Coordinates of C-alpha atoms in Angstrom, one line a residue:
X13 CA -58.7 -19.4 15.7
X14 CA -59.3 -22.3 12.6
X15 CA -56.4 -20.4 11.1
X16 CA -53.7 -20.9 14.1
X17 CA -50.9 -23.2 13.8
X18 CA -52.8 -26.3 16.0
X19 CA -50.1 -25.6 18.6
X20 CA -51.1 -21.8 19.3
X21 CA -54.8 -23.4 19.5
X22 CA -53.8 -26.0 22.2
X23 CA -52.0 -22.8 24.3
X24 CA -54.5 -20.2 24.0
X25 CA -57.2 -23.4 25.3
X26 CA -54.6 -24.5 28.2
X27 CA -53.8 -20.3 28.9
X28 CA -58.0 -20.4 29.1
X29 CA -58.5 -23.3 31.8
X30 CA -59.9 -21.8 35.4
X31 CA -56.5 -24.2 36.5
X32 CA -53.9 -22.7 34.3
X33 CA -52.0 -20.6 37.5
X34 CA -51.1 -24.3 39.5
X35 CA -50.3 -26.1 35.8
X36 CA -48.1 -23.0 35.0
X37 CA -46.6 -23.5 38.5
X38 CA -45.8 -27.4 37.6
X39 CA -44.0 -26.3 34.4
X40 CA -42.2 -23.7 36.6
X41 CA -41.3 -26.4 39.3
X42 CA -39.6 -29.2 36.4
X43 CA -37.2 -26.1 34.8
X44 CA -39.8 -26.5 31.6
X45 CA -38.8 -29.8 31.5
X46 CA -39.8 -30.9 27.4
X47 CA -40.7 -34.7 28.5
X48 CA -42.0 -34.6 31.5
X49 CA -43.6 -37.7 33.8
X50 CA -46.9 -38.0 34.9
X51 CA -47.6 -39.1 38.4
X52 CA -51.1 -39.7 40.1
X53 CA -51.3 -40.5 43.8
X54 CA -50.7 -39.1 47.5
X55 CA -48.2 -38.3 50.0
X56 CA -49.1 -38.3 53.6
X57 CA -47.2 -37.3 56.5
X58 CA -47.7 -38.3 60.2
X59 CA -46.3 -37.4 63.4
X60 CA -44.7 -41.0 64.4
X61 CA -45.6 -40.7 67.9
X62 CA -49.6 -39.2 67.7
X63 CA -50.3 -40.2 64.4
X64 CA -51.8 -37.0 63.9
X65 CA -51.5 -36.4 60.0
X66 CA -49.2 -33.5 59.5
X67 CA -49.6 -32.7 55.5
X68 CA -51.3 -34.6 53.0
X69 CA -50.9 -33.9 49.4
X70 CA -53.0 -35.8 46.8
X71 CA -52.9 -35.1 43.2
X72 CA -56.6 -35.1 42.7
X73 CA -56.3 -31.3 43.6
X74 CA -54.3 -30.8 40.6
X75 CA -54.8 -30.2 37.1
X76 CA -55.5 -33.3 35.1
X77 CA -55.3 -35.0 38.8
X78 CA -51.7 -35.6 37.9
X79 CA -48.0 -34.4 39.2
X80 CA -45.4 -33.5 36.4
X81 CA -41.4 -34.2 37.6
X82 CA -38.7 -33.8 35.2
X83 CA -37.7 -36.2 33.0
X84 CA -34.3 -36.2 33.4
X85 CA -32.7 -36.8 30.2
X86 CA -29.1 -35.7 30.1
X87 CA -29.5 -35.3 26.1
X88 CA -30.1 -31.6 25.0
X89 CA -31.2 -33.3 21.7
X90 CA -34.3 -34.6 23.9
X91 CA -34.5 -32.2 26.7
X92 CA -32.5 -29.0 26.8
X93 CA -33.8 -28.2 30.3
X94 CA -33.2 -31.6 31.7
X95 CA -29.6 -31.6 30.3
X96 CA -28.9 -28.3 31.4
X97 CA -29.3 -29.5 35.4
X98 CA -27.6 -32.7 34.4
X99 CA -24.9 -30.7 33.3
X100 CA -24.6 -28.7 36.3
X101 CA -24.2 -31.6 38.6
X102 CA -21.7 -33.3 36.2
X103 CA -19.6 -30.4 36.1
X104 CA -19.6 -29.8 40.2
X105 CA -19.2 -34.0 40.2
X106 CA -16.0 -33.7 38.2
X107 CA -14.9 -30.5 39.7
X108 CA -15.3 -31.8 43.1
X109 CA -12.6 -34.5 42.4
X110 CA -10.2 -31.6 40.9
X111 CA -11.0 -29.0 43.9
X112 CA -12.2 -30.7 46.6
X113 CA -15.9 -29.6 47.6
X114 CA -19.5 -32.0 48.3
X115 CA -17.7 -33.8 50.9
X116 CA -13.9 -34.0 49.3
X117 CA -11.1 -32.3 50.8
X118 CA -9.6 -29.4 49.2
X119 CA -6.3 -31.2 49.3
X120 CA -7.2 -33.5 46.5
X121 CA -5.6 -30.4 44.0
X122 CA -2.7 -30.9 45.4
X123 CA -2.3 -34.9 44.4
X124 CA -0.5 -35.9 41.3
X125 CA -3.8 -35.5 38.8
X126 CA -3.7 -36.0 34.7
X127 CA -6.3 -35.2 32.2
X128 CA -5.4 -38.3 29.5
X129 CA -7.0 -38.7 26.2
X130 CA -7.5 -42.2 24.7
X131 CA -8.7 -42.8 21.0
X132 CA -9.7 -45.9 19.1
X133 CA -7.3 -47.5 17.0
X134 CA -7.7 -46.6 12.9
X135 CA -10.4 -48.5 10.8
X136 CA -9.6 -46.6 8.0
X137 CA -8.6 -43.9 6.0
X138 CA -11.1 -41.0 6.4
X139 CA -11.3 -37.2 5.3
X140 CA -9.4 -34.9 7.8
X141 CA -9.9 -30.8 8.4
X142 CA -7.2 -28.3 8.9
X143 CA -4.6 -29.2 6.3
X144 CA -4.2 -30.9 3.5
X145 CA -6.5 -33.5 3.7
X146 CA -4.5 -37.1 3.0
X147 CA -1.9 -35.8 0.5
X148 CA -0.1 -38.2 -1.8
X149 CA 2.4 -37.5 -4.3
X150 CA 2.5 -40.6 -6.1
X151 CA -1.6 -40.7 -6.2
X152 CA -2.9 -43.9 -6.5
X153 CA -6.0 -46.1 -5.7
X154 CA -7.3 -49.1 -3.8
X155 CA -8.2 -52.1 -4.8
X156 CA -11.5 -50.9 -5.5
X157 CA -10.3 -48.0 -7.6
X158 CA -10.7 -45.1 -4.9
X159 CA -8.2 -42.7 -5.0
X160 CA -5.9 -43.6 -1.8
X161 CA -5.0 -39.8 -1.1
X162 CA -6.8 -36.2 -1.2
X163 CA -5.1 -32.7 -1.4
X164 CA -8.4 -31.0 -0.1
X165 CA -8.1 -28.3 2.4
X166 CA -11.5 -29.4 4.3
X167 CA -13.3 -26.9 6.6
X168 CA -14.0 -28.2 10.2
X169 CA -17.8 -28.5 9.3
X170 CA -17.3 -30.2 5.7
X171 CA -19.7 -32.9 5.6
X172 CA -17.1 -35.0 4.2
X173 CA -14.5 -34.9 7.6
X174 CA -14.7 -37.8 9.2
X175 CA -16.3 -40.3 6.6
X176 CA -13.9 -43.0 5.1
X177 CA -12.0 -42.7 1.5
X178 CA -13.4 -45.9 0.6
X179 CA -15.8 -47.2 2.2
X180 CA -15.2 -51.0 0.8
X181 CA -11.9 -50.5 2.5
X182 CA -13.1 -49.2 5.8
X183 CA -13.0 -52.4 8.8
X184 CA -16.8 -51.8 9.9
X185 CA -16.9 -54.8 11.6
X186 CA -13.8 -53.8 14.0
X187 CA -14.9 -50.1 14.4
X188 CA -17.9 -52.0 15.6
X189 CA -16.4 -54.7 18.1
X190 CA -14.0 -52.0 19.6
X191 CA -16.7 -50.1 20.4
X192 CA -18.5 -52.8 22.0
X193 CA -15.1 -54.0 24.1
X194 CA -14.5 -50.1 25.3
X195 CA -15.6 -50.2 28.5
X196 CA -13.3 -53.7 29.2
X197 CA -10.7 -52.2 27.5
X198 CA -10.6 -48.8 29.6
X199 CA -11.4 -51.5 32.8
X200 CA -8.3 -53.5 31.8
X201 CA -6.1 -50.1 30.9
X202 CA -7.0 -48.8 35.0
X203 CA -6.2 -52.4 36.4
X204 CA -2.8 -52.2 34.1
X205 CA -2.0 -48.5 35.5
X206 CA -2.3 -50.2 39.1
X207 CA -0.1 -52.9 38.3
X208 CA 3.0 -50.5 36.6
X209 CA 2.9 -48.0 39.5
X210 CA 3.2 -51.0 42.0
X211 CA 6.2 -52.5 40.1
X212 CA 7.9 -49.1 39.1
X213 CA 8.4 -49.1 42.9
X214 CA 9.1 -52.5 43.7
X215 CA 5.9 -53.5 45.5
X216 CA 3.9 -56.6 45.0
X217 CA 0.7 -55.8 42.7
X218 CA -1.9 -57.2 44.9
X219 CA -0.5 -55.1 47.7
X220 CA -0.8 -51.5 45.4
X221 CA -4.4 -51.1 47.3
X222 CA -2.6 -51.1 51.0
X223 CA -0.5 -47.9 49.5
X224 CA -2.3 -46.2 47.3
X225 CA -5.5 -45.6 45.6
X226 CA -6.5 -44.5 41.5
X227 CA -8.8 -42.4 41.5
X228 CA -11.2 -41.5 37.9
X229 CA -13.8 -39.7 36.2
X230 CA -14.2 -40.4 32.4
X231 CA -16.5 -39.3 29.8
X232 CA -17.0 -40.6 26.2
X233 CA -17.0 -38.9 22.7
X234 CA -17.9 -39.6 19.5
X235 CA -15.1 -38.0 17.4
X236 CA -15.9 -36.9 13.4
X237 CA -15.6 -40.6 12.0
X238 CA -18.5 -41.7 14.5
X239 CA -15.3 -43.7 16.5
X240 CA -15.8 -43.5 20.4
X241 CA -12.7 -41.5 22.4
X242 CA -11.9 -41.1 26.4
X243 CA -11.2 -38.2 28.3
X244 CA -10.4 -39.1 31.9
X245 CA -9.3 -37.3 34.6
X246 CA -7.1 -39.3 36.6
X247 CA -5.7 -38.9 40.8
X248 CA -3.2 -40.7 42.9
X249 CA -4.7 -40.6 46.6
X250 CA -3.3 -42.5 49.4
X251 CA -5.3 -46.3 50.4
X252 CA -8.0 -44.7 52.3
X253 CA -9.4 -42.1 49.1
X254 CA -9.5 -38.8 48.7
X255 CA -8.7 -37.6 52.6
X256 CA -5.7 -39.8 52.5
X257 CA -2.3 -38.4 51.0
X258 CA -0.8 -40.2 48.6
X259 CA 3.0 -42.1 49.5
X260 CA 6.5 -40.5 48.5
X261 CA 6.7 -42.0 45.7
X262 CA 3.3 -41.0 43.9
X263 CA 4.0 -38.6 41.7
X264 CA 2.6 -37.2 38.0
X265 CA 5.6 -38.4 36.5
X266 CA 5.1 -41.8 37.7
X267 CA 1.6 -41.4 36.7
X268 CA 1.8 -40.6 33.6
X269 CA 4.4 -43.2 32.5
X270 CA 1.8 -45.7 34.0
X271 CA -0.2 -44.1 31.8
X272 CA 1.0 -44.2 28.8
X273 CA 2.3 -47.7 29.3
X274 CA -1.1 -49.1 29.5
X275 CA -2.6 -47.5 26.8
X276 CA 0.3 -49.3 24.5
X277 CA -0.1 -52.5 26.2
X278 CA -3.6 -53.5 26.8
X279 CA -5.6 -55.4 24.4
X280 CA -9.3 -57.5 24.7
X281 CA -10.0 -60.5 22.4
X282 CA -13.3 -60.6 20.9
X283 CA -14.9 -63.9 21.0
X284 CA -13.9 -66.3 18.2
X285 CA -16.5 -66.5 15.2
X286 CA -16.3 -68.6 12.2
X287 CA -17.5 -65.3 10.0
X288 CA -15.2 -62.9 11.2
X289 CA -12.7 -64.6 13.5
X290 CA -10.7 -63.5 16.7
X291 CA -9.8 -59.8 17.2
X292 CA -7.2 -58.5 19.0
X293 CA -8.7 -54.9 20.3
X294 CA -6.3 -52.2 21.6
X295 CA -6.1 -48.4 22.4
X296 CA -5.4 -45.9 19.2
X297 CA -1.6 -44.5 18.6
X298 CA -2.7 -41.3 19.6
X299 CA -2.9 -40.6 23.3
X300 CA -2.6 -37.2 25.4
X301 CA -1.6 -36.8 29.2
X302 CA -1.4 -33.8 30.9
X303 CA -0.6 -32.9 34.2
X304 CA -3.1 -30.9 35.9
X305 CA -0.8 -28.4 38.2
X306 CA -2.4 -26.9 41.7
X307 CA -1.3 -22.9 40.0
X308 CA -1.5 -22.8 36.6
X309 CA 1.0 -24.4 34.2
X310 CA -1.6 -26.4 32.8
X311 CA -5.2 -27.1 32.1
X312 CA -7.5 -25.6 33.9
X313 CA -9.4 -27.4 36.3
X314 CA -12.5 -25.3 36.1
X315 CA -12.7 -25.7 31.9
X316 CA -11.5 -29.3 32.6
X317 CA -15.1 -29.9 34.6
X318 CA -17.0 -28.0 32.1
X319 CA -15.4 -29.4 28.6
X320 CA -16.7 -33.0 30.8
X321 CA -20.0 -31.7 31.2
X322 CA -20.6 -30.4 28.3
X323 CA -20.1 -33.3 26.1
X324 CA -22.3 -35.4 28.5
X325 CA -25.2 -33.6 27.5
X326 CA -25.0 -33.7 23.4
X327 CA -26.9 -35.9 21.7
X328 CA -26.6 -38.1 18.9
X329 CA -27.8 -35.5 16.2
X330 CA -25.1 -33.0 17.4
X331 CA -22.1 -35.8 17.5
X332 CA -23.1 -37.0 14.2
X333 CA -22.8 -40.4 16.0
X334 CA -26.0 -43.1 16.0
X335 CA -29.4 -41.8 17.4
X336 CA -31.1 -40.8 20.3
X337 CA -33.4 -43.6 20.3
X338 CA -33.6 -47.1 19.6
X339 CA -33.9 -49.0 16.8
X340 CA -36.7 -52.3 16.2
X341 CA -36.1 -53.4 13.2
X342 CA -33.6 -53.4 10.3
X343 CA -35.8 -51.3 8.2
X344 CA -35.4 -48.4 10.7
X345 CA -32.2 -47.8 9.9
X346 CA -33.0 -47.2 6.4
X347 CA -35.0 -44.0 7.7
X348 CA -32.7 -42.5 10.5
X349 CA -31.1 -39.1 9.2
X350 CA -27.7 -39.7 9.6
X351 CA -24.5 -40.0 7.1
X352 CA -24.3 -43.3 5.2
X353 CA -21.0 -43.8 7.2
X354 CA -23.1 -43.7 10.5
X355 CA -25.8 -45.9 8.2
X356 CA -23.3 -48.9 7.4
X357 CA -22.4 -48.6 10.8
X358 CA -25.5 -49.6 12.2
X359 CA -26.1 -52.0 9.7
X360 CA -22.8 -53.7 10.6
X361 CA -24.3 -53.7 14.6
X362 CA -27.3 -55.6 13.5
X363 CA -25.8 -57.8 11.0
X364 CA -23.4 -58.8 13.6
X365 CA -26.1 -59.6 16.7
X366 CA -27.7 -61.8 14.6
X367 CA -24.6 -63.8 15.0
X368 CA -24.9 -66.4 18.2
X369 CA -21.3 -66.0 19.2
X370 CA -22.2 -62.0 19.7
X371 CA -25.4 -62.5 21.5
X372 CA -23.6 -61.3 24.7
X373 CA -22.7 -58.3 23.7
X374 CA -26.8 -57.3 22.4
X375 CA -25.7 -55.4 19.7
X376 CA -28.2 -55.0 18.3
X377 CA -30.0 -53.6 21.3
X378 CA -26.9 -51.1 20.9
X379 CA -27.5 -50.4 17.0
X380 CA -28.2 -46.8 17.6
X381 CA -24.9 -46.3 19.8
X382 CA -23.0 -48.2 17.3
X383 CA -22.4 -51.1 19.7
X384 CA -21.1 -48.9 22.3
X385 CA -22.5 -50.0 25.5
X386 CA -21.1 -48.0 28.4
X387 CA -22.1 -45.1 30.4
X388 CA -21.8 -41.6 28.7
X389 CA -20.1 -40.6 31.9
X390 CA -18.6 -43.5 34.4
X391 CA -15.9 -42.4 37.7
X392 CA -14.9 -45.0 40.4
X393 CA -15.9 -44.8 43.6
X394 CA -13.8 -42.6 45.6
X395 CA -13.1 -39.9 42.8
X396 CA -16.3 -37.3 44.3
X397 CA -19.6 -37.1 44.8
X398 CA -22.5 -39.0 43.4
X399 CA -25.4 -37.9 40.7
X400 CA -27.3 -38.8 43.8
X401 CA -26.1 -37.2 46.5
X402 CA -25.9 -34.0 44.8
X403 CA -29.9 -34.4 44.1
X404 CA -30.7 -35.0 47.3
X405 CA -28.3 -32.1 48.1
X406 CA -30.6 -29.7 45.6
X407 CA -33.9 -31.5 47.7
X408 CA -32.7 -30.6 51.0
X409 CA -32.1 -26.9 49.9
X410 CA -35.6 -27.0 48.2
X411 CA -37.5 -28.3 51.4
X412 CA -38.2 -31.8 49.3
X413 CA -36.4 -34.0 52.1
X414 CA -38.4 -36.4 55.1
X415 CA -37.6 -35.1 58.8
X416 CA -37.1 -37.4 61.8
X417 CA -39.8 -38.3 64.3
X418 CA -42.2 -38.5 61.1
X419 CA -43.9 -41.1 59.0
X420 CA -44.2 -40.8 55.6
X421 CA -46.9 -42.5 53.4
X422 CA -46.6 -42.7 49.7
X423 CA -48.9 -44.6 46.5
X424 CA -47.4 -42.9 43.3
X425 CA -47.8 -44.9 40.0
X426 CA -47.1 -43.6 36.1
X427 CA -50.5 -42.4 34.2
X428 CA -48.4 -40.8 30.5
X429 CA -45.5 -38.7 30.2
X430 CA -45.0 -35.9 27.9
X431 CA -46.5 -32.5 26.5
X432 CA -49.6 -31.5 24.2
X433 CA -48.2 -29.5 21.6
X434 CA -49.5 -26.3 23.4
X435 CA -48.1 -27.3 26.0
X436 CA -44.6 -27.8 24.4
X437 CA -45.2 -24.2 23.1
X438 CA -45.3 -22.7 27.1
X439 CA -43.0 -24.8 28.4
X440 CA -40.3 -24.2 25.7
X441 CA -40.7 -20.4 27.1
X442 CA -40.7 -21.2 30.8
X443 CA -37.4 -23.1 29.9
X444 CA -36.2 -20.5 28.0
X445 CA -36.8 -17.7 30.6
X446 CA -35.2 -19.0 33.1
X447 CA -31.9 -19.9 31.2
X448 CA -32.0 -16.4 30.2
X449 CA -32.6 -15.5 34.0
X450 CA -30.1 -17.2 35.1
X451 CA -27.4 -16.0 32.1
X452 CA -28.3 -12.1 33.4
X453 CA -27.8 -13.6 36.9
X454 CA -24.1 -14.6 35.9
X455 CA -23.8 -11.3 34.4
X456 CA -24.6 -9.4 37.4
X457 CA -22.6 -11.4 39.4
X458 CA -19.3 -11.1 37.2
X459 CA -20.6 -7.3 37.3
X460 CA -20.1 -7.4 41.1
X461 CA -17.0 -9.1 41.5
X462 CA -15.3 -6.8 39.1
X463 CA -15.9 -3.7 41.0

C-alpha cells in the first residue's frame, strides 16, 4: 500500500468504507461532478392541511453527514462534467431561438435571422497562419528595429500565431480598454440596429418597439491574439416576441444592412485620463453576416447552436486567453503559464486599475479576463428560454420539484466543497462512464434511425 500513488491509497480507503454504495450514489447523482459542494442540513415535507410530515430527508444519514450537488462550472478546464450539462442547455437555449421549442413557436425559423460576427479593431501587427505570414517586399523595421513583415508559412498551432511582431509596438493599453468597453459597445451596436431599421422605413425611432422587436443570443471568443470577438445570432420578431410575426417590411436584407451599418458606426469613449488620454473604441474592419435560411442555403441552425455551445464551455488554458482564476496580487501574474503576450496583457489590466479614473471599470478584478467583464454567453429577453427554466425543466423530469397542497421546510448551509484526491480518482471515472454511455447511446440511436 506505502508504495501507491497517495491517490490510489485514498480510493482503495473510500472503496473500503461500510458507506461507500450511498457516497458512490452521490457521485453518480452530480454526473461526477470534479468540484462539487458540500451541503449539511434537512428537507422536510408536510401535508399543508394535517401537518402530518410526508418525507424528511436529513443529511446526518449520509456519508460524512453531508450532501454533494454539482458545481456548476461551465469551464471544461475546471469541470468537464459540469460543462458538459452546461453545454447541453446552452445549445437547446440557442437552438430554441433558431427552431422554436421550450416554450418558443416553431415559427421563429421562419423570421428574418443572421448569424453576424464582430471582431475587435487591430492593436497591432501579429503573426498569422495559413499563408504567408505578413509578407513585405521592401522589408523593413520599426522604430524599435523589428522587422515590420514575415514570409513564414505558420501552422494553425504555431506558438507564434497570434502574438505581436513587436511587442513595443503593440497598443496594450487599447487592446485592454476595448475589452473592458465590449459589452457597451455590443449594447450601443443593438440600440443603433433598432434605430436604422426604424428609419430605413420611415418610422419614428422611439416608436420601433410598437412594430417590431430584436431579438439576440451572443457568445464571446477569445481569438489567437488573446483579442475578444462576437458571434451573435440575431431575429426580427413582431412587438410582442417570438409568437408575434414580424411586419412587411422586416426582412434579412433589411437586417443585415442594419447590421453592418452599426458595426461601422458605433464607438464608446473611454474616460479621459491624464496618462493615457481619451479613446475613441469601435468595432474591428472585419465583420461577417449571414442569413440563416428556413431550408438550407446557409448555416446550419443545428451546428449554429452547437459551435455557441461549445465555445461557452472552454476555458482559459484552451483559448490561450487569461486564466481560469483570479489574480491577488501583481506578483501572480509573474507565475500564471500563459504566453508573455497574454503576460503583458495582464500587466497592462493591473497597471491600469491602479489608475483612479479606471476604478469603475475594476480591472484589476478583471486581470485574468484581460479586462473583459461581460458574460461568456448574454441573449435578451425574448430570444428563448432561460438557463433556469431549462433546470427546473431537467428537476421536474427528475422528480426534484415541490407539489401543491404541501409545505416544504428547508435549513441547508455550506460545510467545504471539493474532492480528496481519491475521490477525484472515482469520480473522474463515474464522469467518464457515463459520457461514454451516453456517446454509445447516440450511436445506437443514429443506428436506429438509419434502418
Amino acid at each position: 500500500m506505502r508504495q501507491l500513488p497517495e491517490a490510489d491509497r485514498d480510493a482503495i480507503r473510500i472503496a473500503q468504507d461500510p458507506r461507500f454504495p450511498r457516497w458512490l450514489d452521490q457521485i453518480t447523482a452530480t454526473g461526477g461532478c470534479s468540484h462539487p459542494v458540500h451541503l449539511s442540513g434537512f428537507t422536510t415535507t408536510l401535508d399543508g392541511t394535517t401537518g402530518e410530515i410526508l418525507t424528511h430527508y436529513d443529511t446526518r444519514t449520509e456519508p460524512g453527514e453531508r450532501l454533494l450537488v454539482r458545481c456548476r462550472n461551465r469551464r471544461a478546464t475546471v469541470c468537464p462534467a459540469c460543462s458538459r450539462l452546461h453545454a447541453g442547455d446552452t445549445f437547446h437555449l440557442v437552438r430554441a431561438g433558431l427552431l422554436g421549442g421550450k416554450s418558443v413557436p416553431a415559427t421563429v425559423r421562419y423570421r428574418p435571422r443572421l448569424f453576424i460576427t464582430l471582431t475587435a479593431p487591430s492593436f497591432g501587427a501579429v503573426h498569422r497562419s495559413g499563408e504567408a505570414c505578413r509578407p513585405r517586399r521592401d522589408g523593413g523595421r520599426c522604430e524599435h528595429g523589428r522587422p515590420l513583415g514575415c514570409g513564414t508559412v505558420h501552422a494553425p498551432d504555431a506558438p507564434v500565431v497570434g502574438q505581436p511582431l513587436c511587442a513595443d509596438c503593440y497598443d496594450y493599453t487599447a487592446h485592454v480598454l476595448w475589452h473592458a468597453h465590449a459589452s457597451k459597445l455590443w449594447d450601443r451596436f443593438v440600440i443603433d440596429v433598432r434605430r436604422r431599421l426604424a428609419s430605413s422605413v420611415g418610422l419614428v425611432q422611439s416608436h420601433f418597439a410598437q412594430h417590431a422587436r430584436l431579438s439576440f443570443a451572443r457568445v464571446a471568443e477569445y481569438q489567437k491574439r488573446a483579442a475578444v470577438h462576437v458571434h451573435a445570432v440575431v431575429r426580427l420578431d413582431g412587438p410582442d416576441g417570438p409568437g408575434d410575426e414580424p411586419p412587411a417590411w422586416g426582412t434579412a436584407e433589411l437586417l443585415t444592412d442594419a447590421v453592418r451599418a452599426a458595426a461601422e458606426r458605433v464607438l464608446v469613449h473611454t474616460p479621459c485620463s491624464l496618462a493615457v488620454g481619451e479613446l475613441a473604441l469601435r468595432w474591428g474592419v472585419q465583420l461577417d453576416a449571414r442569413t440563416l435560411h428556413a431550408h438550407g442555403d446557409g448555416p446550419d441552425d443545428d451546428a449554429v447552436a452547437a459551435y455557441v455551445a461549445k465555445y461557452v464551455t472552454k476555458g482559459a488554458s484552451e483559448t490561450g486567453a487569461g486564466t481560469d482564476h483570479p489574480v491577488s496580487t501583481s506578483d501572480d501574474i509573474d507565475s500564471v503559464p500563459v504566453t508573455e503576450h497574454v503576460r503583458t496583457l495582464m500587466r497592462t489590466c493591473w497597471r491600469l486599475g491602479g489608475l483612479p479614473e479606471y476604478e469603475p471599470l475594476r480591472l484589476r478584478a478583471w486581470t485574468h479576463t484581460l479586462g473583459y467583464r461581460g458574460h461568456i454567453l448574454t441573449k435578451s429577453r425574448a430570444y428563448s428560454t432561460t438557463y433556469a427554466a431549462l433546470r427546473a425543466e431537467r428537476a421536474l423530469r427528475m422528480g426534484h420539484t415541490d407539489t401543491p397542497d404541501v409545505v416544504t421546510e428547508r435549513q441547508w448551509r455550506y460545510v467545504g466543497s471539493g474532492h480528496s484526491p481519491g475521490a477525484a480518482l472515482i469520480a473522474a471515472g463515474v464522469a467518464d462512464d457515463i459520457t461514454e454511455s451516453r456517446r454509445l447511446a447516440k450511436e445506437a440511436a443514429k443506428g436506429e434511425r438509419g434502418r
